[in-house]
Short mmCIF file of C-alpha atoms and ligand atoms in Angstrom, two decimals:
data_model
loop_
_atom_site.label_atom_id
_atom_site.label_comp_id
_atom_site.label_asym_id
_atom_site.label_seq_id
_atom_site.Cartn_x
_atom_site.Cartn_y
_atom_site.Cartn_z
CA MET A 1 -14.70 10.06 12.61
CA SER A 2 -16.13 12.14 9.78
CA ALA A 3 -18.71 10.26 7.74
CA ASN A 4 -16.49 9.36 4.82
CA LEU A 5 -13.01 9.18 6.33
CA VAL A 6 -11.65 5.68 5.90
CA ILE A 7 -8.23 6.38 7.40
CA GLU A 8 -7.75 8.88 10.16
CA ALA A 9 -4.42 8.97 11.96
CA ARG A 10 -3.52 11.72 14.40
CA GLY A 11 -0.24 12.50 16.14
CA ILE A 12 1.44 9.21 15.32
CA ILE A 13 4.82 8.83 16.93
CA LYS A 14 6.95 5.75 16.44
CA ASP A 15 10.39 5.35 17.92
CA ARG A 16 12.82 2.54 17.26
CA ILE A 17 15.64 1.62 19.54
CA GLY A 18 18.63 0.03 17.92
CA GLY A 19 22.37 -0.36 17.65
CA LEU A 20 24.95 -1.08 20.31
CA MET A 21 24.22 2.15 22.18
CA ARG A 22 20.47 1.35 22.17
CA LYS A 23 19.94 4.76 20.59
CA LYS A 24 16.37 5.95 20.12
CA THR A 25 15.42 7.11 16.62
CA ARG A 26 12.12 8.78 15.80
CA ILE A 27 10.72 7.04 12.72
CA LEU A 28 7.32 8.75 12.64
CA ASN A 29 7.06 12.23 14.04
CA GLU A 30 3.50 13.33 14.84
CA LEU A 31 2.19 12.01 11.57
CA GLU A 32 -1.29 13.12 10.53
CA LEU A 33 -3.04 11.29 7.73
CA LYS A 34 -6.62 11.38 6.48
CA VAL A 35 -7.93 9.44 3.52
CA GLN A 36 -11.50 9.71 2.27
CA GLU A 37 -13.68 6.86 1.10
CA GLY A 38 -13.09 6.16 -2.61
CA GLU A 39 -9.82 8.07 -2.70
CA VAL A 40 -6.61 6.74 -4.24
CA TYR A 41 -3.90 8.26 -2.08
CA GLY A 42 -0.21 8.11 -2.96
CA LEU A 43 2.19 8.14 -0.04
CA LEU A 44 5.54 9.31 -1.38
CA GLY A 45 8.90 9.89 0.22
CA PRO A 46 12.57 9.08 -0.03
CA ASN A 47 13.94 5.71 1.10
CA GLY A 48 13.67 5.43 4.85
CA ALA A 49 11.09 8.23 5.18
CA GLY A 50 8.69 5.95 7.05
CA LYS A 51 6.17 4.87 4.40
CA THR A 52 6.26 1.14 5.13
CA THR A 53 6.27 1.85 8.87
CA THR A 54 3.13 3.96 8.38
CA LEU A 55 1.36 1.16 6.52
CA LYS A 56 2.32 -1.38 9.20
CA ILE A 57 0.94 0.89 11.90
CA LEU A 58 -2.32 1.48 10.01
CA LEU A 59 -2.68 -2.28 9.62
CA GLY A 60 -2.00 -2.91 13.29
CA LEU A 61 1.20 -4.86 12.59
CA LEU A 62 3.23 -2.31 14.55
CA LYS A 63 2.11 -0.37 17.60
CA PRO A 64 2.68 3.38 17.63
CA ASP A 65 4.20 4.94 20.75
CA GLN A 66 1.62 7.71 20.59
CA GLY A 67 -1.33 8.76 18.51
CA GLU A 68 -4.85 7.84 17.57
CA ILE A 69 -5.95 5.85 14.56
CA SER A 70 -9.31 4.96 13.13
CA ILE A 71 -9.57 2.62 10.14
CA LEU A 72 -12.95 2.12 8.45
CA GLY A 73 -14.46 3.70 11.55
CA LYS A 74 -12.94 1.10 13.82
CA GLU A 75 -9.90 0.71 16.01
CA VAL A 76 -6.73 -0.53 14.35
CA GLY A 77 -6.53 -4.31 14.41
CA ASN A 78 -10.30 -4.77 14.84
CA LEU A 79 -11.12 -8.11 13.24
CA GLN A 80 -14.18 -6.84 11.36
CA GLY A 81 -12.05 -4.00 10.04
CA LEU A 82 -9.20 -6.32 9.01
CA ALA A 83 -11.66 -8.50 7.09
CA GLN A 84 -12.31 -5.50 4.82
CA ILE A 85 -8.64 -4.70 4.21
CA GLY A 86 -6.29 -5.95 1.51
CA PHE A 87 -2.53 -5.67 1.91
CA LEU A 88 0.36 -6.09 -0.48
CA PRO A 89 3.57 -5.98 1.58
CA GLU A 90 6.79 -4.44 0.30
CA ASN A 91 8.65 -7.75 0.33
CA PRO A 92 5.94 -10.38 0.07
CA TYR A 93 6.89 -13.67 1.62
CA PHE A 94 5.21 -16.74 0.21
CA TYR A 95 5.21 -20.41 1.09
CA SER A 96 7.20 -21.27 -1.98
CA HIS A 97 6.38 -25.00 -2.02
CA LEU A 98 2.72 -24.12 -2.65
CA THR A 99 1.40 -23.47 -6.13
CA GLY A 100 -0.05 -20.05 -6.87
CA SER A 101 -3.52 -21.53 -6.81
CA GLU A 102 -2.95 -23.26 -3.47
CA PHE A 103 -1.56 -20.06 -2.01
CA LEU A 104 -4.62 -18.02 -3.02
CA ASP A 105 -6.81 -20.75 -1.60
CA PHE A 106 -4.89 -20.60 1.66
CA ILE A 107 -5.28 -16.82 1.93
CA ALA A 108 -9.00 -17.13 1.09
CA GLN A 109 -9.38 -19.65 3.91
CA LEU A 110 -7.78 -17.18 6.33
CA PHE A 111 -10.68 -14.88 5.46
CA SER A 112 -13.13 -17.77 6.03
CA ILE A 113 -14.33 -17.57 2.43
CA LYS A 114 -16.49 -20.61 1.59
CA LYS A 115 -15.24 -23.17 -0.94
CA GLN A 116 -17.48 -22.24 -3.88
CA GLU A 117 -16.75 -18.54 -3.45
CA ARG A 118 -13.01 -19.34 -3.07
CA ILE A 119 -12.98 -21.16 -6.40
CA LYS A 120 -14.76 -18.26 -8.09
CA ARG A 121 -12.55 -15.53 -6.57
CA LYS A 122 -9.39 -17.48 -7.32
CA ALA A 123 -10.27 -17.92 -10.97
CA GLU A 124 -11.20 -14.22 -11.34
CA LEU A 125 -8.02 -13.03 -9.70
CA LEU A 126 -5.68 -15.40 -11.56
CA LYS A 127 -7.23 -14.06 -14.76
CA LEU A 128 -6.92 -10.47 -13.58
CA VAL A 129 -3.19 -10.78 -12.87
CA LYS A 130 -2.60 -13.06 -15.87
CA LEU A 131 -1.26 -16.03 -13.94
CA GLU A 132 -3.74 -18.64 -15.16
CA THR A 133 -1.04 -20.50 -17.10
CA TYR A 134 1.21 -20.74 -14.04
CA LYS A 135 -1.40 -21.36 -11.36
CA ASP A 136 -0.38 -24.99 -10.80
CA GLU A 137 3.36 -24.32 -10.72
CA PRO A 138 5.09 -24.14 -7.34
CA MET A 139 5.91 -20.57 -6.43
CA HIS A 140 9.66 -21.22 -6.21
CA LYS A 141 9.50 -21.39 -10.00
CA TYR A 142 7.87 -17.96 -10.28
CA SER A 143 9.84 -14.94 -11.47
CA LYS A 144 9.93 -11.79 -9.30
CA GLY A 145 7.22 -10.15 -11.37
CA MET A 146 5.03 -13.26 -11.22
CA LEU A 147 5.32 -13.27 -7.42
CA GLN A 148 4.39 -9.60 -7.39
CA ARG A 149 1.30 -10.35 -9.50
CA LEU A 150 0.35 -13.10 -7.07
CA GLY A 151 0.86 -10.65 -4.22
CA ILE A 152 -1.58 -8.28 -5.88
CA ALA A 153 -4.09 -11.11 -6.38
CA GLN A 154 -3.92 -12.17 -2.72
CA SER A 155 -4.43 -8.56 -1.62
CA LEU A 156 -7.82 -8.59 -3.38
CA ILE A 157 -9.05 -12.06 -2.39
CA ASN A 158 -11.54 -10.74 0.20
CA ASP A 159 -12.89 -8.02 -2.13
CA PRO A 160 -11.56 -5.41 0.30
CA ALA A 161 -13.03 -1.95 0.78
CA LEU A 162 -9.62 -0.57 1.76
CA ILE A 163 -6.41 -1.57 0.01
CA PHE A 164 -2.85 -0.97 1.15
CA TRP A 165 -0.26 -1.52 -1.56
CA ASP A 166 3.41 -1.04 -0.74
CA GLU A 167 5.37 -0.68 -4.00
CA PRO A 168 2.89 -2.60 -6.20
CA MET A 169 4.96 -2.02 -9.35
CA SER A 170 8.11 -3.53 -7.87
CA GLY A 171 9.65 -6.10 -10.20
CA LEU A 172 7.00 -5.69 -12.88
CA ASP A 173 7.83 -5.31 -16.55
CA PRO A 174 6.14 -2.49 -18.52
CA ILE A 175 3.24 -4.81 -19.39
CA GLY A 176 2.80 -5.73 -15.74
CA ARG A 177 2.85 -2.07 -14.75
CA LYS A 178 0.19 -1.30 -17.32
CA ASP A 179 -1.91 -4.21 -16.02
CA VAL A 180 -1.60 -2.95 -12.45
CA ARG A 181 -2.59 0.55 -13.55
CA GLU A 182 -5.72 -0.95 -15.14
CA ILE A 183 -6.50 -3.01 -12.03
CA LEU A 184 -6.18 0.10 -9.90
CA ARG A 185 -8.46 2.14 -12.17
CA ASP A 186 -11.01 -0.64 -11.98
CA LEU A 187 -10.78 -0.71 -8.17
CA LYS A 188 -11.28 3.04 -8.13
CA SER A 189 -14.34 2.78 -10.36
CA LYS A 190 -15.76 0.32 -7.84
CA GLY A 191 -15.37 2.92 -5.09
CA LYS A 192 -12.52 1.23 -3.25
CA THR A 193 -10.15 3.27 -1.12
CA VAL A 194 -6.47 2.73 -1.88
CA LEU A 195 -3.34 3.81 -0.06
CA LEU A 196 -0.36 3.28 -2.28
CA CYS A 197 3.38 3.73 -1.68
CA SER A 198 5.57 4.05 -4.74
CA HIS A 199 8.65 5.76 -6.08
CA LEU A 200 7.26 5.68 -9.61
CA LEU A 201 5.98 9.21 -9.89
CA PRO A 202 4.49 8.92 -13.41
CA ASP A 203 2.28 6.06 -12.19
CA ILE A 204 1.34 7.98 -9.06
CA ASN A 205 0.54 10.99 -11.21
CA ASP A 206 -1.74 8.94 -13.46
CA LEU A 207 -3.49 7.00 -10.74
CA CYS A 208 -3.77 8.98 -7.54
CA ASP A 209 -6.31 11.58 -6.53
CA ARG A 210 -4.08 12.98 -3.83
CA VAL A 211 -0.48 12.63 -2.73
CA GLY A 212 1.29 13.09 0.57
CA ILE A 213 5.04 13.46 0.91
CA LEU A 214 6.63 11.88 3.91
CA PHE A 215 10.04 13.10 4.96
CA ALA A 216 11.80 12.01 8.14
CA GLY A 217 8.54 10.67 9.52
CA LYS A 218 6.52 13.85 8.93
CA LEU A 219 3.99 14.65 6.24
CA ILE A 220 5.65 17.74 4.75
CA ALA A 221 3.23 18.28 1.87
CA GLU A 222 -0.15 17.10 0.68
CA GLU A 223 -1.92 18.04 -2.53
CA GLU A 224 -4.57 16.94 -4.97
CA VAL A 225 -2.74 15.69 -8.05
CA LYS A 226 -4.93 17.75 -10.38
CA ASN A 227 -3.84 20.95 -8.58
CA ILE A 228 -0.09 20.38 -8.68
CA SER A 229 0.55 22.00 -12.05
CA LYS A 230 -2.59 24.11 -12.08
CA ASP A 231 -1.23 27.53 -11.11
CA GLY A 232 2.11 27.04 -12.87
CA SER A 233 4.15 26.63 -9.66
CA TYR A 234 5.29 23.14 -10.59
CA ILE A 235 5.81 21.49 -13.96
CA GLY A 236 4.61 18.20 -12.58
CA LEU A 237 4.66 15.77 -9.70
CA GLU A 238 8.40 15.16 -9.90
CA GLU A 239 9.21 18.84 -9.54
CA PHE A 240 6.68 19.16 -6.72
CA PHE A 241 8.26 16.20 -4.94
CA LEU A 242 11.86 17.35 -5.39
CA THR A 243 11.06 20.93 -4.36
CA LYS A 244 9.27 19.86 -1.19
CA ILE A 245 12.09 17.49 -0.22
CA THR A 246 14.75 20.16 -0.87
CA GLU A 247 12.78 22.67 1.21
CA ALA A 248 12.44 20.19 4.06
CA GLN A 249 16.16 19.39 3.91
CA SER A 250 17.10 23.06 4.01
CA HIS A 251 14.82 23.58 7.01
CA GLY A 252 16.84 20.88 8.71
CA THR A 253 13.82 18.74 9.47
CA THR A 254 16.10 15.71 9.80
N1 ATP B 301 12.52 -3.27 12.16
C1 ATP B 301 13.14 -2.10 12.26
N2 ATP B 301 13.95 -1.81 13.29
C2 ATP B 301 14.57 -0.62 13.37
N3 ATP B 301 14.44 0.38 12.47
C3 ATP B 301 13.64 0.14 11.43
C4 ATP B 301 12.95 -1.10 11.24
N4 ATP B 301 12.22 -1.03 10.11
C5 ATP B 301 12.45 0.19 9.59
N5 ATP B 301 13.31 0.89 10.37
C6 ATP B 301 13.79 2.24 10.13
O1 ATP B 301 12.65 3.08 10.00
C7 ATP B 301 12.88 4.09 9.03
C8 ATP B 301 11.72 4.08 8.07
O2 ATP B 301 11.71 2.84 7.35
P1 ATP B 301 10.55 2.47 6.35
O3 ATP B 301 10.81 1.07 5.93
O4 ATP B 301 9.25 2.79 6.95
O5 ATP B 301 10.86 3.49 5.15
P2 ATP B 301 10.22 3.61 3.70
O6 ATP B 301 9.76 5.03 3.56
O7 ATP B 301 9.21 2.54 3.50
O8 ATP B 301 11.49 3.39 2.77
P3 ATP B 301 11.63 2.67 1.32
O9 ATP B 301 11.27 3.72 0.31
O10 ATP B 301 13.10 2.35 1.26
O11 ATP B 301 10.76 1.47 1.29
C9 ATP B 301 14.23 3.79 8.41
O12 ATP B 301 15.17 4.67 8.99
C10 ATP B 301 14.51 2.37 8.82
O13 ATP B 301 15.89 2.19 8.99
MG1 MG B 302 9.09 0.95 2.23
#
């Protein structure tokens, strides 16, 4: 692994077998992905392109059929590595009878964080995601956006060096989105590495250093955000995205 590569995935292939005919579908097709320490990387792509599958593989939740992966210089699923990772899933599932505060405490215990530190982290994070008022309410009373905020808080409970966020803006109102943008900027200023999946291109444009476009399980384009409009080829990220997808479709990559 190069000195400052936090994510290095090479030749990742993932097949799924499904349906009555037990047909094999290639979900990830020789995916290559490299993310540097301190980078905020936006993984983009149409629905079904393989973004969530990629995150699950990088986290060790799914096993690739082929390929090599190094995360924080360690093998995928290494416990020391996992202790330094934060994850916000696409559809967070919570134990809805718990209060927000109890849930954060539970997650902190999974990371073996000691009681005093747990109390401190919990208070900081509830403040950060503006859930202090609701912290003692059971989560089944939370709105979608409140659950999403709690999901963001739990992803940061262990002060992770590497953060995976799958659709962090999902369900958030414009104030929530602004808050998440601020949280992300703060994480970046602290030198954290973030891999983010989102369909919200303006947010990606504002927040990410680099983007990769996934299409049919392949990374079809990668660029530093600051270079996208530099030479006048593209008006902005949306045009870059749509052009790359159209090109890939016309090349019959599917
Ligand atoms: N558990 C599963 N079993 C079989 N196929 C699956 C499973 N999960 C995902 N897939 C398939 O894998 C492909 C990639 O799905 P994935 O969820 O990774 O896409 P995505 O890029 O995250 O999409 P979205 O933008 O909608 O979140 C899709 O064709 C999907 O149908
Ligand atoms: Mg997804």
